[in-house]
Short mmCIF file of C-alpha atoms in Angstrom, two decimals:
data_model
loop_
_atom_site.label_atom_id
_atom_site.label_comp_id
_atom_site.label_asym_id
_atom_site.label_seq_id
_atom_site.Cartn_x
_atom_site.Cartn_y
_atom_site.Cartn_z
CA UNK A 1 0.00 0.00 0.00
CA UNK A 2 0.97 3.50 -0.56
CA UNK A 3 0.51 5.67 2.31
CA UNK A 4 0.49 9.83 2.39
CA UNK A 5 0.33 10.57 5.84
CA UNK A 6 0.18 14.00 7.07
CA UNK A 7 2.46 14.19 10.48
CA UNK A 8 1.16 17.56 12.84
CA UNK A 9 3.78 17.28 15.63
CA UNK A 10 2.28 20.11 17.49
CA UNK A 11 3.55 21.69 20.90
CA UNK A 12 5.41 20.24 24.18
CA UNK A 13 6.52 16.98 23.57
CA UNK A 14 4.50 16.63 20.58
CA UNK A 15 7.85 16.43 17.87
CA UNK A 16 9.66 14.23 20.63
CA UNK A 17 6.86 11.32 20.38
CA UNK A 18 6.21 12.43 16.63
CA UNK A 19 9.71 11.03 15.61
CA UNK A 20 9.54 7.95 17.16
CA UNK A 21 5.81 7.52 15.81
CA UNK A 22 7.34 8.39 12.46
CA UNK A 23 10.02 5.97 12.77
CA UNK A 24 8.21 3.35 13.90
CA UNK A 25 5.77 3.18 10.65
CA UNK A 26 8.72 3.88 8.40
CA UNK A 27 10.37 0.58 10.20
CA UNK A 28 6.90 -1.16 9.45
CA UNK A 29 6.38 -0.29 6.29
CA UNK A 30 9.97 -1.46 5.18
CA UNK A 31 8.94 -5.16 6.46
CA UNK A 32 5.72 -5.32 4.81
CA UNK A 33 6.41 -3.78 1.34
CA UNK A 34 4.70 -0.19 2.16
CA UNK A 35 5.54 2.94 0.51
CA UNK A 36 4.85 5.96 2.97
CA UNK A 37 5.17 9.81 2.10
CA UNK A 38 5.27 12.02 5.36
CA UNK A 39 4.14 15.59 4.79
CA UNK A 40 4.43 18.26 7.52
CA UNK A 41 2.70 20.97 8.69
CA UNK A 42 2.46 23.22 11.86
CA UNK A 43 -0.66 23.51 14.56
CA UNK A 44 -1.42 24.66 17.99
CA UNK A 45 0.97 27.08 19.95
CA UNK A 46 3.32 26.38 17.50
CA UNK A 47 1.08 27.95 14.21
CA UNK A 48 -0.11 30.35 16.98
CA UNK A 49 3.09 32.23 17.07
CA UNK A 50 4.06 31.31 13.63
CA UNK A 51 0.59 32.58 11.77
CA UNK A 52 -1.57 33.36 14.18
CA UNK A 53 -4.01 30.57 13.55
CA UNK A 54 -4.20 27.07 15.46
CA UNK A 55 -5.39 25.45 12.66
CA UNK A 56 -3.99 27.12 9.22
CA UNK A 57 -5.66 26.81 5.94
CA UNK A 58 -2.44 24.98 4.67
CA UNK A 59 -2.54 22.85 7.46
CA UNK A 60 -5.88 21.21 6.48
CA UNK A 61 -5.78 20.90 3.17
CA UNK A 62 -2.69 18.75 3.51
CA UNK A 63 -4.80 16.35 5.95
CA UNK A 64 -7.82 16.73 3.58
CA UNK A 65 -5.58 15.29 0.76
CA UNK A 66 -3.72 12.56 2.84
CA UNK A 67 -4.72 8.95 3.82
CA UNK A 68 -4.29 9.84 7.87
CA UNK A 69 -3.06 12.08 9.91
CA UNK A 70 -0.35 11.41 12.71
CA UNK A 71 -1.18 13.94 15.02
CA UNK A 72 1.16 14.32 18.57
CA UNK A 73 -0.14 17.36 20.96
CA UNK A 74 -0.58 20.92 20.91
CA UNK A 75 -0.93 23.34 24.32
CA UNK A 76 1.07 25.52 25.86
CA UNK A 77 1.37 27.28 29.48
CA UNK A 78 1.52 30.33 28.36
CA UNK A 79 -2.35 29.92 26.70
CA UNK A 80 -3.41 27.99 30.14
CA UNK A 81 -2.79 31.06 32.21
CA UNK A 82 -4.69 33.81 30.09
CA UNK A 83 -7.97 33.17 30.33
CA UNK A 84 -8.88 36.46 28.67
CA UNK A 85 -6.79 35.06 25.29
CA UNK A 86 -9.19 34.80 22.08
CA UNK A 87 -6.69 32.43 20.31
CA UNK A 88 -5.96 29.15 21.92
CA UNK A 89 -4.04 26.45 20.87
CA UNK A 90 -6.80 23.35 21.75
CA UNK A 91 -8.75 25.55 19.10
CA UNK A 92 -6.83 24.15 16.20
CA UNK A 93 -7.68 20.49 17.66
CA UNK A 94 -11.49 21.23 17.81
CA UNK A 95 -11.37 22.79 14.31
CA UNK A 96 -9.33 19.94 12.56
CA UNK A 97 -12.14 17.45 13.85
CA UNK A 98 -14.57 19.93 13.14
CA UNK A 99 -13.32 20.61 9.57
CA UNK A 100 -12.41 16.70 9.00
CA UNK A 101 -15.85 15.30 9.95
CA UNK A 102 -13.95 13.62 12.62
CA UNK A 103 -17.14 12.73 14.75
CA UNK A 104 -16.14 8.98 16.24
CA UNK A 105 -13.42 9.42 19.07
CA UNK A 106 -12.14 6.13 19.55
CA UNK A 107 -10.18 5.29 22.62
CA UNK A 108 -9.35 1.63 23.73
CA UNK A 109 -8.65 1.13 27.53
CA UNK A 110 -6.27 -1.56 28.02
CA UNK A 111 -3.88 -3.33 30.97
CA UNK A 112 -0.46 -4.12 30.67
CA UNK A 113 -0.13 -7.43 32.68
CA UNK A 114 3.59 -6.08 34.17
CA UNK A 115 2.29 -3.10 34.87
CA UNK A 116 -0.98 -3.56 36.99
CA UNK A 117 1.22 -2.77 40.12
CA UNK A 118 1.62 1.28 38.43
CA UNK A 119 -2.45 1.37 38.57
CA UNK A 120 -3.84 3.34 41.43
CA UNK A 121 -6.21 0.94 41.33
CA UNK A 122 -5.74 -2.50 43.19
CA UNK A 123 -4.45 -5.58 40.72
CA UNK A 124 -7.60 -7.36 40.94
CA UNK A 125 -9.58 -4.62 40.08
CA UNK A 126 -7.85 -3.62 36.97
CA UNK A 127 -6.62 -7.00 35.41
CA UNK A 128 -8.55 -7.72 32.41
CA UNK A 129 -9.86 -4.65 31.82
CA UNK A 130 -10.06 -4.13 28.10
CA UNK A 131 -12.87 -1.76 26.95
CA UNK A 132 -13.15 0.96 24.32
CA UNK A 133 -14.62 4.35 24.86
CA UNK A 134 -16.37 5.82 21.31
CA UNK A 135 -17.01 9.45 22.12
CA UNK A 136 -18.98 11.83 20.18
CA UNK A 137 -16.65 14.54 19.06
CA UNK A 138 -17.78 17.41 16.74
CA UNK A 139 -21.63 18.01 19.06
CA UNK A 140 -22.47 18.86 22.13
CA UNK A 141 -21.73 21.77 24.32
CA UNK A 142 -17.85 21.80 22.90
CA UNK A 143 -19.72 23.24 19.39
CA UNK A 144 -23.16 24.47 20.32
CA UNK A 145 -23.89 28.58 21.17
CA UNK A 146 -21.78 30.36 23.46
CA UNK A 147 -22.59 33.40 25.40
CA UNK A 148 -20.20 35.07 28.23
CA UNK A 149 -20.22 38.30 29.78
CA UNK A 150 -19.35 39.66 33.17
CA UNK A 151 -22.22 38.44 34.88
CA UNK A 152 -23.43 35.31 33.44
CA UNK A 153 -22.29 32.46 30.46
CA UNK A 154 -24.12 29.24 28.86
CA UNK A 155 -23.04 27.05 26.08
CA UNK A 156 -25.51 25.10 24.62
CA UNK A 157 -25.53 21.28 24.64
CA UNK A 158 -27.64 20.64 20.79
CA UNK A 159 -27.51 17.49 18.97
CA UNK A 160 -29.38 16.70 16.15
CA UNK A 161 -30.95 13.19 15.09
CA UNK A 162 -28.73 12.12 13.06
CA UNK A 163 -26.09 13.21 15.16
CA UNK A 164 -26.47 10.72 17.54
CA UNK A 165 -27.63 7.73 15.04
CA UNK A 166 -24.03 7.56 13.12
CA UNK A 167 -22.67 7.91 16.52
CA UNK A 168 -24.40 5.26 18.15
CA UNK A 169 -24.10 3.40 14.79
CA UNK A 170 -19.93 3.58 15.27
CA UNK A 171 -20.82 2.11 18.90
CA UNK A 172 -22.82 -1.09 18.01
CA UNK A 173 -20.49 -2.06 15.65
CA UNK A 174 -17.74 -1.87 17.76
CA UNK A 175 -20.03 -3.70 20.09
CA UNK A 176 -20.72 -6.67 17.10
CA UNK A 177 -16.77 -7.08 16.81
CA UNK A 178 -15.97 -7.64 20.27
CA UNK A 179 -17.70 -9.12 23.29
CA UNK A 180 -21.27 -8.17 22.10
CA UNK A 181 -21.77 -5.24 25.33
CA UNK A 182 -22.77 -2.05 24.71
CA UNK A 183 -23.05 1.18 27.29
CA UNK A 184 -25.00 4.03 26.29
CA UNK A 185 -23.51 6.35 28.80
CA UNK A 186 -25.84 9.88 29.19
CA UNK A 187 -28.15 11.44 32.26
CA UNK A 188 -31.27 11.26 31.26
CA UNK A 189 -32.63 11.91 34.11
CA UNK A 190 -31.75 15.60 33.95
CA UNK A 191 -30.84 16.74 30.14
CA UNK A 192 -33.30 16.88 27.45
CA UNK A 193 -29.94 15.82 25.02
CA UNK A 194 -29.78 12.61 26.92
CA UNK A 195 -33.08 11.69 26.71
CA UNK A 196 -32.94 12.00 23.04
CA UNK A 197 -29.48 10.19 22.72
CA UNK A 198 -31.73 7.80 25.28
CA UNK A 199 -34.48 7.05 23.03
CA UNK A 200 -32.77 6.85 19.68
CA UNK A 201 -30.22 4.06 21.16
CA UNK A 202 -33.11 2.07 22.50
CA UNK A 203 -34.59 2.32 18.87
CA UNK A 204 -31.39 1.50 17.24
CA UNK A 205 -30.95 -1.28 19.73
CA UNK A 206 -33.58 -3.94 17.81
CA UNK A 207 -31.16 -3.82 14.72
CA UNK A 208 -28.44 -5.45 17.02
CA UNK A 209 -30.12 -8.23 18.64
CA UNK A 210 -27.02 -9.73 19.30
CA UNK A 211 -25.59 -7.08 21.35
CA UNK A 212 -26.10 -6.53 25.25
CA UNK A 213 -27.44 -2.83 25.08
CA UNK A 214 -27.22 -1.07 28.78
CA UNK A 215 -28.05 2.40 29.92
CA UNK A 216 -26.15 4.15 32.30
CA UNK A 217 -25.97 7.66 33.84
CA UNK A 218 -22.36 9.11 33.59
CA UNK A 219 -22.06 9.66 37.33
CA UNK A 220 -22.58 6.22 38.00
CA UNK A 221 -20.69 5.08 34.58
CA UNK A 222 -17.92 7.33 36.47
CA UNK A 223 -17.95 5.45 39.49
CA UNK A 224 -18.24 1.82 37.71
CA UNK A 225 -15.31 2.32 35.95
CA UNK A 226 -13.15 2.98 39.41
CA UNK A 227 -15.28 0.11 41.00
CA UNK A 228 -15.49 -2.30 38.29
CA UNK A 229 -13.46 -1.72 35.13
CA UNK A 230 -13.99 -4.98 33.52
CA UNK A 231 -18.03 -4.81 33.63
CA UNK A 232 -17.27 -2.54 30.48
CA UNK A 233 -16.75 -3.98 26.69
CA UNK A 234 -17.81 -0.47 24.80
CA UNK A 235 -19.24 2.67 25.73
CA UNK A 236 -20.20 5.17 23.53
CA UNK A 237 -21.60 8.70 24.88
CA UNK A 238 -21.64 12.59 24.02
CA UNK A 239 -18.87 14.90 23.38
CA UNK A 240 -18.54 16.67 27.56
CA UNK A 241 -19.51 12.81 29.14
CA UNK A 242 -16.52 11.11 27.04
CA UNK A 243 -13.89 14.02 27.66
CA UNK A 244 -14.43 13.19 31.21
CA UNK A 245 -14.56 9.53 31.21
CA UNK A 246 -11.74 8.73 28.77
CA UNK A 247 -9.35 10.95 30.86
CA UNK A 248 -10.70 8.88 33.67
CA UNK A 249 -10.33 5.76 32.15
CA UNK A 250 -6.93 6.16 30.72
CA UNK A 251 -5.87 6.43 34.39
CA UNK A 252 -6.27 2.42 34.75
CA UNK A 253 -3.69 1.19 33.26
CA UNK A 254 -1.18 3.52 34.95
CA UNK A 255 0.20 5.64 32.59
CA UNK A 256 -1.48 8.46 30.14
CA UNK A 257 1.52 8.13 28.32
CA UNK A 258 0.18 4.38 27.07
CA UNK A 259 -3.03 4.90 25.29
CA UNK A 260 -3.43 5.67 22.10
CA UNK A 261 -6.51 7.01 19.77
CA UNK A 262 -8.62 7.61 16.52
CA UNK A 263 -10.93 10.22 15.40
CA UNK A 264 -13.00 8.74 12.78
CA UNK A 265 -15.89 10.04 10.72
CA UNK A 266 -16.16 11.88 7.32
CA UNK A 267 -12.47 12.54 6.00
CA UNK A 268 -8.94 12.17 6.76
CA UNK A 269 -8.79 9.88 9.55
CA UNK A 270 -6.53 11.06 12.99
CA UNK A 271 -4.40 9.00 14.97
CA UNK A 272 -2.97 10.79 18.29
CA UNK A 273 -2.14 10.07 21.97
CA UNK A 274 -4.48 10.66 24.55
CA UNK A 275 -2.11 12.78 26.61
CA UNK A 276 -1.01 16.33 26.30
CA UNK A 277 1.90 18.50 25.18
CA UNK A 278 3.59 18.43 28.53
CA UNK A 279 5.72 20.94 28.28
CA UNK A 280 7.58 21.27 31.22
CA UNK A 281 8.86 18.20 29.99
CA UNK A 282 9.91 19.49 26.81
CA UNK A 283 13.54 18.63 25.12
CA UNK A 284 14.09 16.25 28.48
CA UNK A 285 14.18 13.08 26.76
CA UNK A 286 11.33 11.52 29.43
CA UNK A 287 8.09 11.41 27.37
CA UNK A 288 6.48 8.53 27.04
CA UNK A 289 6.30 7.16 23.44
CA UNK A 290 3.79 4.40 23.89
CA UNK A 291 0.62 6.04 23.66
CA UNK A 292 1.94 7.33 19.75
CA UNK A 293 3.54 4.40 18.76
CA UNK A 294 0.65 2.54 19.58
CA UNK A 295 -1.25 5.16 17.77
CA UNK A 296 0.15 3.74 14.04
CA UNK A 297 -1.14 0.97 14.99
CA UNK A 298 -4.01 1.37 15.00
CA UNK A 299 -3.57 3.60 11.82
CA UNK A 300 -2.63 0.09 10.41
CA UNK A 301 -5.24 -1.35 11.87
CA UNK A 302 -7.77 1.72 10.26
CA UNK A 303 -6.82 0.09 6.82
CA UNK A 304 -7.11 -3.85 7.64
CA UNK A 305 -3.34 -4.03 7.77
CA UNK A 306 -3.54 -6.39 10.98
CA UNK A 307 -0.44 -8.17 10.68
CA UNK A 308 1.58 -4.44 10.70
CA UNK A 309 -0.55 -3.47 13.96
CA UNK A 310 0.22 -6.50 16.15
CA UNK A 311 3.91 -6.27 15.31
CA UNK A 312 3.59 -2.93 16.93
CA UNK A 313 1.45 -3.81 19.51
CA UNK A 314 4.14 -7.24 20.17
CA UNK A 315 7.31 -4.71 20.08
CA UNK A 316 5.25 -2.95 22.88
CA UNK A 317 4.73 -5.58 24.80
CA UNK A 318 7.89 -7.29 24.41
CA UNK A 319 9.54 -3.48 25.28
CA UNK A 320 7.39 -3.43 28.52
CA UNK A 321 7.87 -6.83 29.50
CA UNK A 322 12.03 -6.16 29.14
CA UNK A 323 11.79 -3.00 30.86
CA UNK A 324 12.62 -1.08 28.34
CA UNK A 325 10.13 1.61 29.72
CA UNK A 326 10.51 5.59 30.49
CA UNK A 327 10.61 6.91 34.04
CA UNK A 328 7.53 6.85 34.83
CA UNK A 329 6.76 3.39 34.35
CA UNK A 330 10.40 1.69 34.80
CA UNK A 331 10.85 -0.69 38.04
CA UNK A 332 12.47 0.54 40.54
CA UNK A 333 16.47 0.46 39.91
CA UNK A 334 15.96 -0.13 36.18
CA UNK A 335 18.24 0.84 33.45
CA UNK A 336 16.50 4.76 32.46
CA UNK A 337 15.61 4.91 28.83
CA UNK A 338 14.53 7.97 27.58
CA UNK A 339 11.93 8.75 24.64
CA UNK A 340 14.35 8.23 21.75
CA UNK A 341 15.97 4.87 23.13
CA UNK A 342 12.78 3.26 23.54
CA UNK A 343 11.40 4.18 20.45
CA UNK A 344 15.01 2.90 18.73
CA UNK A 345 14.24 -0.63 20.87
CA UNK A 346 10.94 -0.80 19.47
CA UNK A 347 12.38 -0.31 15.58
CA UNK A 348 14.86 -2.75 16.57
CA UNK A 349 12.48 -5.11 17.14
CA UNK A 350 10.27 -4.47 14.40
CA UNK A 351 13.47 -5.00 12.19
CA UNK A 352 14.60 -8.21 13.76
CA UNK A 353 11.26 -10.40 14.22
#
């Protein structure tokens, strides 16, 4: 296959992980007969000071016209602590899924068997887990009306019909692959939004007679997920709900720095780590790769290349399991790798098996 991937490195540690993302698929695509063309282009902070815009013109037209984008982070301290600036780098994020289509966020929560002890959950809790969270990405609050003055502020929480079918359409079929369990995650109880979302899934739900279909209200989803991790096999909720419970959920298997994730929908398909640009960790050599390495592949994975994915996902495991890890994560006394020698094991591997 030919690939033209658009690479957005982005702020923080964003071109640290980039690189080793980069050279990881380039490593790949070598063993399987690939051809890949990286094109790059600036967002966040970084287009901020360079053009003034988050999310440039230039920018998306070269992830329009690619296969998938390799996105890193964008974010920036300096952004954090104005809360009177107009331009924010996290604008350029919302606008690329925005302009993309990009309406399926899909995050898989998953435990690393040597690693259960880094949890701040207790091993028995968290062992097995393996869930995905599909969140809704370009509706909701994030997008709807916005008003703000001195004395007051709403932001409208709208979705639409069909907003919520091709949604909860992503969610079921997710659902059908795995272990046949769906949660609709909303509070119906309270918003007129989740009573829609609501009644549409249990519509939706006599197409998929196979699938377990459950309801659940997010404060309790919230508190499931601490209590009970491996109840869940997908969930699939609204744009606020799964901000809050991915973050959450990423927390189980110890590390942000070791999930990855894919924005799905209408065009140019994103692949990005769930964690920031942390960039007081910037040029230090400590960020953890993981999360973006594990990000190609499921860009491999995106286009049914599932041999080139689980040689990633192996090279992961087998780097974990040799403790070939960043600080974060490394056993006490290990060797300390940084973010370019454990992306170099990782090639190695790749090369070698």
């Amino acid at each position: 296959m030919n690939f033209k991937i658009a690479v957005l490195p982005g702020d923080g540690i964003g071109p640290e992980i980039s690189k080793q993302g980069v050279d990881v698929m380039t490593a790949v695509c070598e063993k399987f007969g690939h051809t890949v063309n990286y094109e790059y282009a600036i967002c966040g902070a970084d287009a901020i000071d360079k053009v003034g815009n988050p999310f440039p013109h230039e920018t998306f037209e070269l992830c329009r016209q690619s296969d998938a984008v390799l996105f890193s982070a964008v974010g920036d301290p300096k952004f954090d602590q104005d809360p009177t600036a107009k331009v924010r780098p996290e604008q350029g994020l919302l606008a690329m899924r925005k302009q993309l289509g990009l309406y399926a966020n899909i995050r898989p929560v998953q435990t690393f068997k040597c690693l259960l002890h880094k949890s701040p959950l207790r091993a028995e809790l968290v062992e097995g887990a393996d869930f995905i969270c599909i969140r809704e990405l370009t509706g909701g609050m994030y997008f709807g009306e916005k008003y703000q003055d001195d004395e007051k502020a709403y932001d409208t929480n709208f979705y639409s019909r069909p907003e919520i079918e091709r949604i909860l359409k992503v969610g079921f079929e997710y659902a059908m692959k795995r272990r046949k369990h769906l949660t609709v995650v909303d509070k119906a109880n309270v918003l007129a939004s989740s009573r829609l979302w609501r009644q549409i899934a249990q519509e939706m739900a006599a197409s998929y007679p196979e699938v377990t279909t459950d309801y659940m209200y997010v404060d309790n989803a919230a508190m499931r997920m601490i209590q009970e991790p491996t109840f869940f096999d997908v969930l699939v909720t609204e744009n606020t709900f799964g901000d809050i419970l991915t973050d959450e959920g990423s927390c189980i298997s110890g590390s942000m720095g070791l999930l990855p994730s894919a924005s799905t929908g209408e065009s140019t398909p994103v692949f990005e780590p769930i964690h920031g640009s942390w960039p007081q960790a910037k040029g230090l050599n400590i960020a953890n790769p993981l999360a973006q390495i594990l990000s190609v592949a499921m860009l491999f994975e995106y286009f049914d290349l599932k041999k080139e994915g689980a040689l990633i996902r192996e090279a992961v495991e087998a780097s974990l399991d040799a403790c070939v890890r960043t600080p974060e994560i490394q056993v006490e006394g290990g060797k300390k790798y940084g973010t370019k020698e454990v992306g170099h094991w990782i090639v190695e591997y790749i090369r070698t098996h």
